[in-house]
Amino acid sequence: MLRRRMGYADPSSGKDILGNRSLCFIFICAFGLVTLLQQILYGKNYIKSRFYVSSIYYPYRDINRKIHGHGYPSSFHKSLCLSARVKTSDLFERWRNLQVCRWEQNKEETSNFKMSLSRCCNAPSFLFTTKRNTPAGTKLRYEVDTSGILPITNEVFNMFQDDMPYSKSQYKKCAVVGNGGIIKNTKCGKEIDSADFVFRCNIPPINAKYSADVGTKTDLVTINPSIITERYCKYGFQKLEKWRRPFYEVLQNYENSSVVLPAFYNTRNTDVSFRVKYMLDDFDSQRGVFFFHPQYLLNVQRFWAVQGVRAKRVSSGLMLVTAALEMCEEVHLYGFWAFPMNPSGIFITHHYYDNVKPRPGFHAMPHEIFNFIHMHTRGILNVHTGQCT
């Protein structure tokens, strides 16, 4: 019955298939073919126009996903990469032109941004776990939900500081120092050291070889447990039965700076982070040891996702910048860049101390930098990419 309605003929019936119904079927097929061709043509134009618009504002959005397959032909990959490179060069040119203008803080924009951060994240109260915000008996949920919940026993509770050591806008001028190769040969060390408070990421080298560019002053430095296990595994640090001193001596380069670890990102981080605390206690160190509050980091992740930074996790640098914006009246960034070339088109190393690339797809560094540049133009923070005078 269905075949008759659609104009099909049963080959076994022996009936003539050339009739009115067949002509009607041919007409419908022709109409469908024309419609399909139009959709294909408009579809191509739609893809082109959509990519053009998105590439102006987000030139690296989904590039990694598209380049690695998902049904896109090789010709599309090539045009995608070429277009992205063109837009990046446009960004560099605009950034160079912007450097002619002297940066000035916009008090109103900065205040509004701080209020947004205060509502969502509240670093002065929840940046770290403390005895006040995480009492004994609390069931602390890990940042990665699949890791479950950690009951805060008395032993864990006693590792926490009594309260947050920082308050809102406590410091006038802060420097957040990233590890990007963009900071090499900038001679920004003195300017960085003149800040009231200096943040650093993942215990980078600050010895005489690099201090002219990056300075030495450090008030707070993050330690990613993966850095410890990878960089110091040859010393047996992961087991802690022996060879703990090499890591302790590395921390001595940062004098009396406090250290902060993401102990509650997952269970593996907890174990290594607690070992750092025990090690410093064993050496009678007076250095402050803090653990990021997992709920604070989740709130930071959600806040920046709304701004277009969608990644498995925000970088340590972005975490510190977010905290600095609440803790400091004026925030200056050094060593933050996400491209293999500086704004002048000269190739640079990934870090100022090596050229080891990050794990692909984990952070969204270009989007973080785009946000920083946008905030620079709005007078919220000052991004330094050139030489310091």
Coordinates of C-alpha atoms in Angstrom, one line a residue:
M1 CA 0.0 0.0 0.0
L2 CA 2.8 2.4 0.9
R3 CA 4.6 1.7 -2.3
R4 CA 1.5 2.6 -4.4
R5 CA 1.0 5.9 -2.5
M6 CA 4.6 6.9 -3.2
G7 CA 4.4 6.0 -6.9
Y8 CA 6.7 3.0 -6.6
A9 CA 5.9 -0.1 -8.6
D10 CA 6.4 -3.6 -7.4
P11 CA 8.8 -5.2 -9.9
S12 CA 7.0 -8.6 -9.5
S13 CA 3.6 -7.1 -10.4
G14 CA 4.4 -6.8 -14.2
K15 CA 2.6 -3.4 -14.3
D16 CA 3.8 -0.5 -16.4
I17 CA 5.8 2.0 -14.2
L18 CA 5.4 4.9 -16.6
G19 CA 2.2 6.6 -15.5
N20 CA 0.8 9.7 -13.9
R21 CA 2.0 8.6 -10.5
S22 CA 5.5 8.0 -11.8
L23 CA 5.6 11.4 -13.4
C24 CA 4.5 12.9 -10.1
F25 CA 7.3 11.0 -8.3
I26 CA 9.9 12.3 -10.8
F27 CA 8.7 15.8 -10.3
I28 CA 9.0 15.5 -6.5
C29 CA 12.5 14.0 -6.8
A30 CA 13.6 16.9 -9.1
F31 CA 12.2 19.4 -6.7
G32 CA 14.0 17.7 -3.8
L33 CA 17.3 17.7 -5.8
V34 CA 17.1 21.4 -6.5
T35 CA 16.4 22.1 -2.8
L36 CA 19.3 20.0 -1.7
L37 CA 21.7 21.8 -4.1
Q38 CA 20.5 25.2 -2.6
Q39 CA 21.1 23.9 0.9
I40 CA 24.6 22.8 0.0
L41 CA 25.4 26.2 -1.6
Y42 CA 23.9 28.2 1.3
G43 CA 25.5 25.9 3.8
K44 CA 28.9 26.6 2.4
N45 CA 28.3 30.3 2.6
Y46 CA 26.9 30.0 6.1
I47 CA 30.0 28.0 7.3
K48 CA 32.3 30.6 5.7
S49 CA 30.5 33.6 7.1
R50 CA 30.1 32.0 10.5
F51 CA 33.8 31.1 10.7
Y52 CA 34.8 34.6 9.5
V53 CA 32.8 36.3 12.3
S54 CA 34.0 33.9 15.0
S55 CA 37.6 34.0 13.9
I56 CA 37.6 37.8 14.4
Y57 CA 36.7 37.5 18.0
Y58 CA 37.7 34.0 18.9
P59 CA 40.3 32.9 16.3
Y60 CA 41.4 29.8 18.3
R61 CA 37.9 28.6 19.3
D62 CA 37.6 24.9 18.6
I63 CA 40.6 24.9 16.3
N64 CA 42.2 22.0 18.0
R65 CA 38.9 20.0 17.7
K66 CA 38.5 20.9 14.0
I67 CA 42.1 20.2 13.0
H68 CA 42.0 16.7 14.3
G69 CA 39.1 15.4 12.2
H70 CA 35.4 15.3 12.9
G71 CA 34.6 15.0 9.3
Y72 CA 36.3 18.2 8.0
P73 CA 38.2 17.7 4.7
S74 CA 41.9 18.5 4.5
S75 CA 41.2 21.6 2.4
F76 CA 39.1 23.0 5.2
H77 CA 41.8 22.3 7.7
K78 CA 44.3 24.3 5.6
S79 CA 42.0 27.3 5.1
L80 CA 41.1 27.2 8.8
C81 CA 44.8 27.3 9.9
L82 CA 45.6 30.1 7.4
S83 CA 42.7 32.2 8.5
A84 CA 43.6 31.7 12.2
R85 CA 47.2 32.8 11.4
V86 CA 45.9 35.9 9.7
K87 CA 43.7 36.9 12.6
T88 CA 46.6 36.3 15.0
S89 CA 48.8 38.6 13.0
D90 CA 46.0 41.2 13.1
L91 CA 45.9 40.8 16.9
F92 CA 49.6 41.4 17.1
E93 CA 49.4 44.5 15.0
R94 CA 46.6 45.9 17.1
W95 CA 48.5 45.1 20.3
R96 CA 51.6 46.8 19.0
N97 CA 49.6 49.9 18.1
L98 CA 48.1 49.9 21.6
Q99 CA 51.5 50.0 23.2
V100 CA 51.9 53.6 22.0
C101 CA 49.2 54.6 24.5
R102 CA 50.1 54.9 28.1
W103 CA 48.0 52.5 30.2
E104 CA 45.8 54.0 32.8
Q105 CA 43.5 52.3 35.2
N106 CA 39.8 52.8 34.7
K107 CA 38.5 53.0 38.3
E108 CA 34.9 52.4 37.4
E109 CA 35.6 49.4 35.2
T110 CA 38.0 47.9 37.8
S111 CA 35.5 48.4 40.6
N112 CA 32.7 46.7 38.6
F113 CA 34.9 43.8 37.7
K114 CA 35.9 43.4 41.3
M115 CA 32.3 43.4 42.4
S116 CA 31.5 40.6 39.9
L117 CA 34.4 38.5 41.3
S118 CA 33.3 39.2 44.9
R119 CA 29.8 37.9 44.2
C120 CA 31.0 34.8 42.4
C121 CA 34.3 33.8 44.1
N122 CA 35.2 36.0 47.1
A123 CA 38.9 35.3 47.4
P124 CA 39.3 37.2 50.7
S125 CA 37.1 34.6 52.4
F126 CA 37.4 31.4 50.3
L127 CA 40.7 31.4 48.3
F128 CA 42.2 28.8 50.7
T129 CA 40.7 26.2 53.1
T130 CA 40.9 27.6 56.6
K131 CA 39.7 26.5 60.0
R132 CA 37.1 29.2 59.8
N133 CA 35.6 28.2 56.3
T134 CA 36.2 24.5 56.6
P135 CA 35.6 23.3 60.2
A136 CA 36.5 19.8 61.4
G137 CA 33.9 17.3 60.4
T138 CA 33.2 19.0 57.1
K139 CA 32.7 16.7 54.1
L140 CA 34.8 18.5 51.5
R141 CA 33.9 17.8 47.9
Y142 CA 36.8 17.5 45.5
E143 CA 37.0 19.9 42.6
V144 CA 36.7 16.9 40.3
D145 CA 33.4 15.4 41.4
T146 CA 34.4 11.8 40.5
S147 CA 37.1 11.9 43.2
G148 CA 34.3 12.0 45.8
I149 CA 34.4 13.6 49.2
L150 CA 37.1 14.1 51.8
P151 CA 36.0 14.1 55.5
I152 CA 38.0 16.8 57.3
T153 CA 39.5 14.9 60.3
N154 CA 41.2 16.6 63.1
E155 CA 44.6 15.8 61.5
V156 CA 43.6 17.5 58.2
F157 CA 41.9 20.4 60.1
N158 CA 45.1 21.1 62.0
M159 CA 47.0 21.7 58.7
F160 CA 44.8 24.6 57.9
Q161 CA 45.5 28.2 58.8
D162 CA 43.1 29.8 61.3
D163 CA 41.8 32.3 58.8
M164 CA 42.5 33.9 55.5
P165 CA 45.7 35.9 55.6
Y166 CA 44.6 38.5 52.9
S167 CA 41.8 41.0 52.7
K168 CA 40.0 42.9 50.0
S169 CA 42.2 45.4 48.1
Q170 CA 44.9 44.9 50.8
Y171 CA 47.8 45.7 48.5
K172 CA 48.1 48.8 46.3
K173 CA 50.2 47.3 43.4
C174 CA 50.6 43.6 42.6
A175 CA 52.6 41.7 40.0
V176 CA 51.5 38.3 38.7
V177 CA 54.4 36.7 37.0
G178 CA 53.7 34.1 34.4
N179 CA 56.4 31.7 33.0
G180 CA 56.0 32.6 29.3
G181 CA 59.0 33.1 27.0
I182 CA 57.6 36.5 26.3
I183 CA 59.3 37.8 29.4
K184 CA 62.8 36.9 28.3
N185 CA 65.1 39.9 27.6
T186 CA 62.6 42.4 29.0
K187 CA 64.6 43.5 32.0
C188 CA 61.5 43.7 34.1
G189 CA 63.0 42.3 37.2
K190 CA 63.4 45.5 39.1
E191 CA 59.9 46.6 38.2
I192 CA 58.4 43.3 39.3
D193 CA 60.3 43.4 42.6
S194 CA 59.0 47.0 43.3
A195 CA 55.4 45.7 43.5
D196 CA 53.8 45.4 47.0
F197 CA 52.9 41.8 46.4
V198 CA 54.3 39.3 43.8
F199 CA 52.6 36.1 42.7
R200 CA 54.4 33.3 40.8
C201 CA 53.3 30.1 39.2
N202 CA 54.7 26.6 39.8
I203 CA 58.0 27.3 41.4
P204 CA 59.9 28.6 38.3
P205 CA 63.6 29.3 38.5
I206 CA 64.4 32.9 39.7
N207 CA 68.2 32.5 40.1
A208 CA 70.8 35.0 38.7
K209 CA 70.4 33.6 35.2
Y210 CA 66.8 34.9 35.0
S211 CA 66.4 37.5 37.8
A212 CA 67.1 40.5 35.5
D213 CA 64.0 39.6 33.6
V214 CA 61.7 38.0 36.2
G215 CA 62.9 39.4 39.5
T216 CA 63.3 37.5 42.7
K217 CA 60.7 38.8 45.1
T218 CA 58.0 36.3 45.8
D219 CA 55.1 36.5 48.3
L220 CA 53.0 33.6 47.1
V221 CA 53.9 30.8 44.7
T222 CA 51.8 27.9 43.5
I223 CA 53.0 24.4 43.4
N224 CA 51.3 21.9 41.1
P225 CA 51.8 18.4 42.5
S226 CA 52.4 17.1 39.0
I227 CA 55.4 19.5 38.8
I228 CA 56.8 17.9 42.0
T229 CA 56.3 14.3 40.8
E230 CA 57.7 14.9 37.4
R231 CA 60.5 17.4 38.1
Y232 CA 61.8 15.8 41.3
C233 CA 60.9 12.2 40.9
K234 CA 64.6 11.4 40.3
Y235 CA 65.2 12.4 43.9
G236 CA 62.6 10.0 45.2
F237 CA 60.5 12.9 46.5
Q238 CA 57.3 11.1 45.7
K239 CA 58.0 8.5 48.4
L240 CA 59.3 11.0 51.0
E241 CA 61.4 8.3 52.7
K242 CA 64.6 9.9 51.4
W243 CA 65.9 12.8 49.3
R244 CA 63.5 15.4 50.5
R245 CA 66.2 18.0 50.9
P246 CA 66.6 18.9 47.2
F247 CA 63.0 20.0 47.0
Y248 CA 63.3 21.9 50.3
E249 CA 66.4 23.7 49.0
V250 CA 64.4 24.7 45.8
L251 CA 61.9 26.4 48.0
Q252 CA 64.6 28.2 49.9
N253 CA 65.1 30.3 46.7
Y254 CA 61.8 31.9 47.5
E255 CA 62.9 33.0 51.0
N256 CA 59.8 33.4 53.2
S257 CA 57.1 33.3 50.5
S258 CA 54.0 31.3 51.1
V259 CA 53.2 28.3 49.0
V260 CA 49.7 27.2 47.8
L261 CA 48.8 23.8 46.4
P262 CA 45.6 22.4 44.8
A263 CA 45.3 19.6 47.4
F264 CA 41.6 19.0 46.8
Y265 CA 41.6 18.9 43.0
N266 CA 41.6 15.1 43.1
T267 CA 42.8 12.3 45.5
R268 CA 46.3 12.1 44.0
N269 CA 46.9 15.8 44.6
T270 CA 45.8 15.4 48.2
D271 CA 48.5 12.9 49.0
V272 CA 51.4 14.8 47.5
S273 CA 50.2 18.2 48.8
F274 CA 50.1 16.9 52.4
R275 CA 53.6 15.5 52.0
V276 CA 54.8 19.0 51.2
K277 CA 53.2 20.3 54.4
Y278 CA 54.8 17.4 56.4
M279 CA 58.2 18.0 54.8
L280 CA 58.3 21.7 55.7
D281 CA 57.2 21.0 59.2
D282 CA 60.0 18.4 59.5
F283 CA 62.5 21.1 58.5
D284 CA 60.9 23.6 61.0
S285 CA 60.1 25.9 58.1
Q286 CA 58.1 29.0 59.0
R287 CA 56.8 29.2 55.5
G288 CA 53.0 29.4 55.1
V289 CA 51.4 26.4 53.4
F290 CA 47.9 26.9 52.0
F291 CA 45.5 24.7 50.0
F292 CA 43.2 26.1 47.4
H293 CA 39.6 25.8 48.4
P294 CA 38.0 23.5 45.8
Q295 CA 34.7 25.4 45.7
Y296 CA 36.6 28.6 45.1
L297 CA 38.3 27.0 42.1
L298 CA 35.0 25.7 40.8
N299 CA 33.5 29.2 41.0
V300 CA 36.5 30.7 39.2
Q301 CA 36.1 28.0 36.5
R302 CA 32.4 28.9 36.0
F303 CA 33.1 32.7 36.1
W304 CA 35.7 32.5 33.2
A305 CA 33.6 30.0 31.2
V306 CA 31.0 32.8 30.9
Q307 CA 33.8 35.0 29.6
G308 CA 34.7 32.4 26.9
V309 CA 37.5 30.5 28.6
R310 CA 36.1 26.9 28.3
A311 CA 38.7 24.3 29.2
K312 CA 39.1 21.3 31.4
R313 CA 40.7 23.5 33.9
V314 CA 41.8 27.2 34.1
S315 CA 45.6 27.7 34.3
S316 CA 47.4 28.4 37.6
G317 CA 48.2 31.8 36.2
L318 CA 44.5 32.6 35.7
M319 CA 43.7 31.4 39.2
L320 CA 46.3 33.9 40.6
V321 CA 45.2 36.8 38.4
T322 CA 41.6 36.2 39.6
A323 CA 42.7 36.3 43.2
A324 CA 44.9 39.3 42.6
L325 CA 42.1 41.3 41.2
E326 CA 40.3 41.1 44.5
M327 CA 43.3 41.4 46.8
C328 CA 45.0 44.3 45.0
E329 CA 44.1 47.8 43.9
E330 CA 46.2 47.6 40.7
V331 CA 47.3 44.4 38.9
H332 CA 50.2 44.1 36.5
L333 CA 50.8 40.9 34.4
Y334 CA 54.3 39.8 33.2
G335 CA 55.2 36.7 31.3
F336 CA 51.7 35.9 30.0
W337 CA 51.4 35.0 26.4
A338 CA 50.0 32.0 24.5
F339 CA 51.6 32.2 21.0
P340 CA 54.9 30.9 19.5
M341 CA 55.7 34.4 18.4
N342 CA 55.9 37.7 20.3
P343 CA 53.9 40.7 19.0
S344 CA 56.8 41.6 16.7
G345 CA 56.6 38.2 15.0
I346 CA 59.8 36.8 16.5
F347 CA 59.6 33.2 17.7
I348 CA 59.9 32.7 21.4
T349 CA 60.2 29.6 23.7
H350 CA 57.1 28.4 25.5
H351 CA 58.6 29.1 29.0
Y352 CA 61.4 31.6 29.7
Y353 CA 63.5 28.7 31.1
D354 CA 62.6 25.9 28.6
N355 CA 60.5 25.1 25.6
V356 CA 58.4 22.2 27.0
K357 CA 54.9 22.4 25.6
P358 CA 51.8 22.0 27.8
R359 CA 49.5 19.0 27.6
P360 CA 47.2 19.8 24.6
G361 CA 43.5 20.5 25.3
F362 CA 43.8 20.8 29.1
H363 CA 44.0 24.6 29.3
A364 CA 42.6 27.3 27.0
M365 CA 45.6 29.6 27.0
P366 CA 44.8 31.7 23.9
H367 CA 41.3 32.5 25.3
E368 CA 42.8 33.5 28.6
I369 CA 45.2 35.9 26.9
F370 CA 42.4 37.4 24.8
N371 CA 40.5 38.1 28.0
F372 CA 43.6 39.7 29.6
I373 CA 44.2 41.9 26.5
H374 CA 40.5 43.0 26.5
M375 CA 40.8 43.8 30.2
H376 CA 44.0 45.8 29.5
T377 CA 42.1 47.9 26.9
R378 CA 39.3 48.5 29.5
G379 CA 41.9 49.6 32.1
I380 CA 41.2 46.7 34.5
L381 CA 44.7 45.3 34.5
N382 CA 48.0 46.0 32.8
V383 CA 49.5 43.4 30.5
H384 CA 53.3 43.8 30.0
T385 CA 54.8 42.2 26.9
G386 CA 57.7 44.5 26.0
Q387 CA 60.8 45.8 27.6
C388 CA 60.5 47.6 30.9
T389 CA 62.1 51.1 31.2

